[in-house]
Short mmCIF file of C-alpha atoms in Angstrom, two decimals:
data_model
loop_
_atom_site.label_atom_id
_atom_site.label_comp_id
_atom_site.label_asym_id
_atom_site.label_seq_id
_atom_site.Cartn_x
_atom_site.Cartn_y
_atom_site.Cartn_z
CA MET A 1 0.00 0.00 0.00
CA HIS A 2 2.88 2.36 0.70
CA GLU A 3 5.03 1.32 -2.23
CA LEU A 4 6.00 4.94 -2.97
CA GLY A 5 7.62 5.42 0.45
CA VAL A 6 9.22 2.00 0.29
CA VAL A 7 10.75 2.74 -3.12
CA PHE A 8 12.24 6.02 -1.84
CA HIS A 9 13.81 4.16 1.09
CA ILE A 10 15.22 1.39 -1.15
CA ALA A 11 16.57 3.95 -3.65
CA ASP A 12 18.23 6.07 -0.94
CA SER A 13 19.88 3.03 0.67
CA VAL A 14 21.01 1.57 -2.65
CA VAL A 15 22.54 4.83 -3.91
CA LYS A 16 24.39 5.28 -0.60
CA ILE A 17 25.73 1.70 -0.61
CA ALA A 18 26.84 2.06 -4.24
CA GLN A 19 28.63 5.35 -3.51
CA ASP A 20 30.32 3.84 -0.43
CA ASN A 21 31.60 1.06 -2.71
CA GLY A 22 32.93 3.45 -5.32
CA ALA A 23 30.36 2.48 -7.96
CA SER A 24 29.02 4.93 -10.50
CA ARG A 25 25.87 3.13 -11.49
CA VAL A 26 23.51 0.49 -10.06
CA ARG A 27 22.31 -2.02 -12.65
CA ARG A 28 20.26 -4.45 -10.60
CA VAL A 29 18.71 -4.57 -7.13
CA THR A 30 17.38 -7.77 -5.53
CA VAL A 31 14.86 -7.47 -2.72
CA GLN A 32 13.22 -10.13 -0.57
CA ILE A 33 9.53 -9.61 0.14
CA GLY A 34 7.72 -11.48 2.91
CA GLU A 35 4.30 -12.89 2.01
CA VAL A 36 2.65 -10.80 4.73
CA SER A 37 4.81 -7.69 4.42
CA THR A 38 1.85 -5.83 2.78
CA VAL A 39 4.06 -4.86 -0.16
CA ILE A 40 2.66 -5.79 -3.58
CA PRO A 41 5.61 -6.67 -5.85
CA ASP A 42 3.96 -5.53 -9.11
CA TYR A 43 3.19 -2.09 -7.67
CA LEU A 44 6.66 -1.88 -6.18
CA ILE A 45 8.25 -2.54 -9.59
CA ASP A 46 6.00 0.03 -11.31
CA VAL A 47 6.92 2.73 -8.79
CA TRP A 48 10.58 1.64 -8.96
CA LYS A 49 10.68 2.15 -12.75
CA TRP A 50 9.18 5.61 -12.37
CA ASN A 51 11.67 6.57 -9.67
CA CYS A 52 14.67 5.26 -11.65
CA LYS A 53 13.91 7.70 -14.47
CA ARG A 54 14.39 10.58 -12.06
CA THR A 55 17.49 9.21 -10.26
CA PRO A 56 20.70 9.42 -12.35
CA MET A 57 22.58 6.54 -10.67
CA LEU A 58 19.58 4.24 -11.07
CA GLU A 59 18.81 4.78 -14.74
CA ASP A 60 17.40 1.53 -16.25
CA CYS A 61 18.18 -0.29 -13.00
CA GLU A 62 16.30 -3.57 -12.78
CA LEU A 63 14.43 -4.56 -9.61
CA LEU A 64 14.23 -8.31 -8.92
CA TRP A 65 12.31 -9.82 -6.04
CA GLU A 66 12.23 -13.12 -4.17
CA PRO A 67 9.35 -14.16 -1.89
CA ILE A 68 9.81 -15.13 1.77
CA HIS A 69 7.29 -17.71 2.94
CA ALA A 70 5.22 -16.67 5.99
CA ILE A 71 5.34 -19.08 8.94
CA THR A 72 3.58 -18.67 12.30
CA TYR A 73 4.69 -20.36 15.54
CA CYS A 74 2.15 -21.47 18.16
CA GLU A 75 3.28 -21.01 21.77
CA ASN A 76 0.54 -23.32 23.01
CA CYS A 77 1.37 -26.50 21.08
CA GLY A 78 4.85 -25.62 19.84
CA LYS A 79 4.00 -26.32 16.19
CA THR A 80 4.36 -24.05 13.19
CA TYR A 81 1.98 -23.50 10.30
CA ASP A 82 1.58 -21.50 7.06
CA THR A 83 0.38 -18.01 7.97
CA VAL A 84 -1.40 -17.06 4.77
CA PRO A 85 -4.27 -19.58 4.73
CA GLN A 86 -4.65 -19.75 8.55
CA GLY A 87 -4.01 -16.32 10.03
CA LYS A 88 -3.70 -15.81 13.78
CA ILE A 89 -5.49 -18.96 15.07
CA CYS A 90 -3.42 -22.16 15.22
CA PRO A 91 -4.95 -24.89 13.00
CA HIS A 92 -3.42 -27.62 15.22
CA CYS A 93 -4.86 -26.63 18.61
CA GLY A 94 -7.06 -23.54 18.09
CA SER A 95 -4.91 -21.26 20.28
CA ASP A 96 -4.46 -17.54 19.54
CA ARG A 97 -1.13 -17.43 21.39
CA THR A 98 0.76 -17.40 18.12
CA TYR A 99 3.35 -15.15 16.59
CA LEU A 100 4.86 -14.66 13.18
CA GLN A 101 8.20 -16.44 12.81
CA GLN A 102 8.98 -15.10 9.35
CA GLY A 103 7.19 -13.51 6.41
CA ASN A 104 6.93 -9.78 7.18
CA GLU A 105 10.46 -9.05 5.93
CA LEU A 106 11.28 -6.46 3.36
CA GLU A 107 14.99 -6.64 2.70
CA ILE A 108 17.53 -5.51 0.19
CA LYS A 109 19.42 -8.72 -0.54
CA GLU A 110 22.07 -7.54 -2.97
CA ILE A 111 22.85 -4.97 -5.61
CA ALA A 112 24.82 -5.25 -8.87
CA VAL A 113 26.91 -2.21 -9.73
CA GLU A 114 29.48 -0.98 -12.21
CA MET B 1 29.11 -14.77 -15.58
CA ASP B 2 27.57 -11.64 -14.16
CA PRO B 3 28.93 -8.61 -16.03
CA TYR B 4 28.43 -6.48 -12.90
CA ARG B 5 30.00 -6.39 -9.47
CA VAL B 6 27.55 -7.83 -6.92
CA ILE B 7 27.47 -6.34 -3.42
CA GLU B 8 25.72 -8.35 -0.74
CA VAL B 9 23.53 -6.01 1.32
CA LYS B 10 21.14 -8.07 3.51
CA GLN B 11 19.54 -5.06 5.10
CA SER B 12 15.93 -4.32 5.95
CA VAL B 13 14.41 -1.58 3.79
CA PHE B 14 13.34 0.03 7.06
CA ALA B 15 16.82 -0.23 8.64
CA ASP B 16 17.84 3.34 7.79
CA ASN B 17 14.50 4.70 8.97
CA ASP B 18 14.66 2.72 12.22
CA LYS B 19 18.16 4.08 12.88
CA ASP B 20 17.00 7.59 12.07
CA ALA B 21 13.97 7.17 14.36
CA ASP B 22 16.18 6.06 17.27
CA ALA B 23 18.42 9.08 16.70
CA LEU B 24 15.41 11.42 16.74
CA ARG B 25 14.14 9.78 19.96
CA ARG B 26 17.52 10.52 21.58
CA GLU B 27 17.47 14.12 20.30
CA MET B 28 13.96 14.68 21.66
CA LYS B 29 14.99 13.17 24.99
CA GLY B 30 17.92 15.60 25.11
CA GLN B 31 15.56 18.50 24.49
CA GLY B 32 13.07 17.20 27.08
CA THR B 33 10.21 17.15 24.57
CA PHE B 34 7.91 14.12 24.58
CA LEU B 35 6.84 13.18 21.05
CA VAL B 36 3.55 11.36 20.53
CA ASN B 37 2.58 9.78 17.21
CA LEU B 38 -1.19 9.70 16.81
CA MET B 39 -2.57 7.38 14.12
CA SER B 40 -6.04 6.45 12.89
CA SER B 41 -8.13 6.05 9.78
CA PRO B 42 -9.61 9.18 8.13
CA GLY B 43 -12.69 10.51 9.89
CA SER B 44 -12.10 8.81 13.25
CA GLY B 45 -11.97 12.19 14.97
CA LYS B 46 -8.23 12.77 15.45
CA THR B 47 -8.42 16.54 15.26
CA THR B 48 -11.57 16.83 17.41
CA THR B 49 -10.02 14.48 19.99
CA LEU B 50 -6.86 16.60 19.99
CA THR B 51 -8.73 19.86 20.59
CA LYS B 52 -10.48 18.29 23.61
CA LEU B 53 -7.29 16.64 24.86
CA LEU B 54 -5.36 19.94 24.68
CA LYS B 55 -7.90 21.53 27.04
CA ALA B 56 -7.86 18.59 29.47
CA LEU B 57 -4.05 18.40 29.87
CA PRO B 58 -2.49 20.07 32.94
CA ARG B 59 -1.76 23.74 32.25
CA ASP B 60 1.95 23.41 33.00
CA ILE B 61 2.43 21.03 30.07
CA ARG B 62 3.24 23.15 27.03
CA VAL B 63 2.11 21.50 23.82
CA GLY B 64 2.88 21.79 20.11
CA VAL B 65 1.05 19.99 17.32
CA MET B 66 2.18 18.81 13.89
CA GLU B 67 -0.62 18.04 11.45
CA ALA B 68 0.40 15.71 8.63
CA ASP B 69 -1.78 15.41 5.57
CA ILE B 70 -1.33 14.73 1.90
CA ASP B 71 -2.72 18.21 1.23
CA SER B 72 -4.75 21.09 2.78
CA ASP B 73 -4.40 22.87 6.10
CA VAL B 74 -7.91 22.59 7.55
CA ASP B 75 -6.70 20.54 10.54
CA ALA B 76 -3.91 22.99 11.41
CA GLY B 77 -6.49 25.80 11.28
CA THR B 78 -8.73 23.96 13.75
CA ILE B 79 -5.86 23.39 16.19
CA ALA B 80 -4.51 26.95 15.78
CA ALA B 81 -7.93 28.21 16.91
CA THR B 82 -7.23 26.64 20.34
CA GLY B 83 -4.13 28.84 20.73
CA THR B 84 -1.69 25.94 20.45
CA ARG B 85 1.56 26.20 18.47
CA VAL B 86 0.89 24.20 15.30
CA ILE B 87 2.37 23.50 11.88
CA GLN B 88 0.95 21.71 8.86
CA LEU B 89 3.13 19.13 7.12
CA HIS B 90 2.39 18.00 3.58
CA THR B 91 3.60 14.55 2.63
CA GLY B 92 3.30 15.25 -1.11
CA GLY B 93 1.25 12.16 -1.91
CA MET B 94 2.86 9.81 0.58
CA CYS B 95 0.60 7.78 2.84
CA HIS B 96 2.73 8.12 5.98
CA LEU B 97 5.48 10.10 7.68
CA ASP B 98 8.93 8.63 8.22
CA ALA B 99 11.52 9.64 10.80
CA ASP B 100 13.29 12.11 8.52
CA MET B 101 10.05 13.93 7.63
CA THR B 102 9.16 13.99 11.33
CA ARG B 103 12.55 15.53 12.18
CA GLN B 104 12.02 18.25 9.56
CA GLY B 105 8.61 18.94 11.08
CA VAL B 106 10.02 19.10 14.61
CA ARG B 107 12.67 21.60 13.44
CA GLN B 108 10.07 23.73 11.70
CA LEU B 109 7.82 23.70 14.77
CA GLY B 110 10.71 24.33 17.17
CA THR B 111 10.68 22.39 20.42
CA GLU B 112 11.99 25.17 22.65
CA GLY B 113 9.78 25.46 25.71
CA LEU B 114 7.59 22.53 24.67
CA ASP B 115 7.04 19.51 26.93
CA LEU B 116 4.88 17.64 24.47
CA VAL B 117 4.61 17.50 20.68
CA ILE B 118 1.75 15.56 19.17
CA LEU B 119 2.15 14.39 15.59
CA GLU B 120 -1.17 13.79 13.90
CA ASN B 121 -0.11 11.24 11.28
CA VAL B 122 -1.79 10.79 7.87
CA GLY B 123 -5.24 9.19 8.24
CA ASN B 124 -4.48 5.57 7.42
CA LEU B 125 -4.26 2.38 9.52
CA VAL B 126 -1.73 0.58 7.33
CA CYS B 127 1.34 2.53 6.27
CA PRO B 128 2.04 4.81 9.25
CA ALA B 129 2.36 1.70 11.43
CA GLU B 130 5.27 0.45 9.29
CA PHE B 131 7.41 3.54 9.70
CA ASP B 132 8.84 4.42 13.10
CA THR B 133 8.61 8.21 13.40
CA GLY B 134 10.93 8.47 16.40
CA ALA B 135 8.05 9.10 18.80
CA ALA B 136 8.34 8.19 22.49
CA LEU B 137 4.74 6.98 22.48
CA ASN B 138 2.33 5.73 19.83
CA MET B 139 -1.43 6.11 20.14
CA MET B 140 -4.25 5.23 17.79
CA ILE B 141 -7.90 6.12 17.57
CA LEU B 142 -10.56 3.64 16.52
CA SER B 143 -14.03 5.12 16.22
CA VAL B 144 -17.23 3.19 16.91
CA PRO B 145 -18.63 3.37 13.33
CA GLU B 146 -15.47 1.67 12.01
CA GLY B 147 -16.36 -1.57 13.81
CA HIS B 148 -14.79 -3.73 16.51
CA ASP B 149 -13.12 -6.10 14.03
CA LYS B 150 -10.38 -3.64 13.01
CA PRO B 151 -7.63 -5.13 15.24
CA LEU B 152 -8.06 -8.34 13.24
CA LYS B 153 -7.85 -6.55 9.90
CA TYR B 154 -5.05 -4.08 10.61
CA PRO B 155 -2.97 -5.90 13.26
CA LEU B 156 0.27 -3.94 12.99
CA VAL B 157 -1.07 -0.56 14.11
CA PHE B 158 -2.55 -2.17 17.25
CA GLN B 159 0.75 -3.95 17.86
CA VAL B 160 2.89 -0.81 17.75
CA CYS B 161 0.56 1.43 19.81
CA ASN B 162 0.82 1.95 23.56
CA ALA B 163 -2.78 3.14 23.71
CA MET B 164 -6.01 2.67 21.79
CA ILE B 165 -8.58 5.42 22.07
CA ILE B 166 -12.10 4.30 21.22
CA ASN B 167 -13.82 7.46 20.03
CA LYS B 168 -17.49 8.31 19.39
CA ILE B 169 -18.85 6.19 22.25
CA ASP B 170 -21.84 8.57 22.30
CA VAL B 171 -23.16 6.75 19.19
CA LEU B 172 -22.69 3.22 20.64
CA PRO B 173 -26.48 2.59 20.84
CA TYR B 174 -26.74 2.91 17.05
CA PHE B 175 -23.96 0.49 16.11
CA ASP B 176 -23.21 -3.19 16.70
CA PHE B 177 -19.87 -2.30 18.24
CA ASP B 178 -18.76 -4.78 20.90
CA MET B 179 -16.48 -3.14 23.50
CA GLU B 180 -15.40 -6.49 24.99
CA LYS B 181 -14.58 -7.97 21.59
CA VAL B 182 -12.51 -4.97 20.48
CA ALA B 183 -10.46 -5.17 23.70
CA GLU B 184 -10.01 -8.92 23.26
CA TYR B 185 -8.90 -8.55 19.61
CA ALA B 186 -6.53 -5.66 20.37
CA ARG B 187 -4.93 -7.57 23.29
CA MET B 188 -4.39 -10.59 21.04
CA ARG B 189 -1.99 -8.34 19.13
CA ASN B 190 -0.70 -6.36 22.07
CA PRO B 191 -1.38 -7.60 25.63
CA ASP B 192 -0.10 -4.30 27.14
CA ILE B 193 -2.25 -1.88 25.12
CA ARG B 194 -4.12 0.71 27.21
CA ILE B 195 -7.71 1.32 26.17
CA PHE B 196 -9.55 4.63 26.58
CA PRO B 197 -13.22 4.81 25.56
CA ILE B 198 -14.06 8.47 24.89
CA SER B 199 -16.44 10.78 23.13
CA ALA B 200 -14.57 13.77 21.74
CA LYS B 201 -17.98 15.33 21.11
CA THR B 202 -19.37 15.14 24.66
CA GLY B 203 -15.96 15.07 26.38
CA GLU B 204 -16.68 11.79 28.17
CA GLY B 205 -13.49 9.89 29.04
CA VAL B 206 -11.14 12.61 27.75
CA GLN B 207 -9.90 13.56 31.25
CA ALA B 208 -8.79 9.96 31.98
CA LEU B 209 -6.82 9.99 28.73
CA ALA B 210 -5.25 13.37 29.53
CA ASP B 211 -4.29 12.22 33.05
CA TRP B 212 -2.68 9.07 31.71
CA LEU B 213 -0.75 11.00 29.05
CA ALA B 214 0.47 13.55 31.62
CA GLU B 215 1.69 10.65 33.78
CA GLN B 216 3.55 9.13 30.82
CA ILE B 217 5.32 12.45 30.21
CA ARG B 218 6.28 12.81 33.90
CA ASN B 219 7.65 9.24 34.05
CA TRP B 220 9.61 9.75 30.83
CA LYS B 221 11.17 12.99 32.07
CA GLN B 222 12.36 11.25 35.25
CA LYS B 223 13.96 8.35 33.36
#
């Protein structure tokens, strides 16, 4: 939903990392997006393309993304389950004492520069 | 073979913002100004609640307000009418404020002589919750017409908030809003969340909220 703000943060970080590494141009950025991070990859890529046109170091820079599977852990029965189809309530024991183990990440994995 | 040099980053997109937010929290602590981030959906009564809250706070607490919106300055006008120092921030299309925008706002407002600054975030239950503004305390307003199921639908905002204000309780008889259920759902996400049922229109419950907030500021100053 807030892809615009997210893109600005990715672009700022990437430009800074590239400059710190003596690079003049970023050609590719790989991000990892958790299934329940609320970021929609297609929107993110659209906004990314728009932002690259107005950022000299990021001209024609490609944005690749990899999904991170969402897994919830149940404190009551000690089992884990897939978050997306089940949500907050544990399908094994019905408890709501559960927390997300992974899947809300939004990370810059690597960048390719020249 | 990759024609480019690959740099491994492995860093959260929010890492820079989180660092910036922590820095702003330290700066505000140094200045002795307590920053509150107030979030809610549009139309929940943030500005009306604020005008009532400003009157109910102890007189020795000097308050400034930052109104964040995508556009317009109607909210800042309403707050200015109460005699409080206020600025309007425009996010230029963005659905939230981040720590850097908050810092710019704080500088523009000027914290000198202020014990409390309240940031009225953009009306939205999703995005503002993702971005740490650097506030010492997060509060959110849920109004009765929005329904008691919102903690299930927008879990993050309930998770990051220290307090949930349930506004518009004067219209409870006309809605199927379940006070027990909303508390149960919110505590599923955040067992420590404080809940304040109020009516910004009639003033009911506002004093309890003001007293609690004043206590939070006092405790924070002593830390």
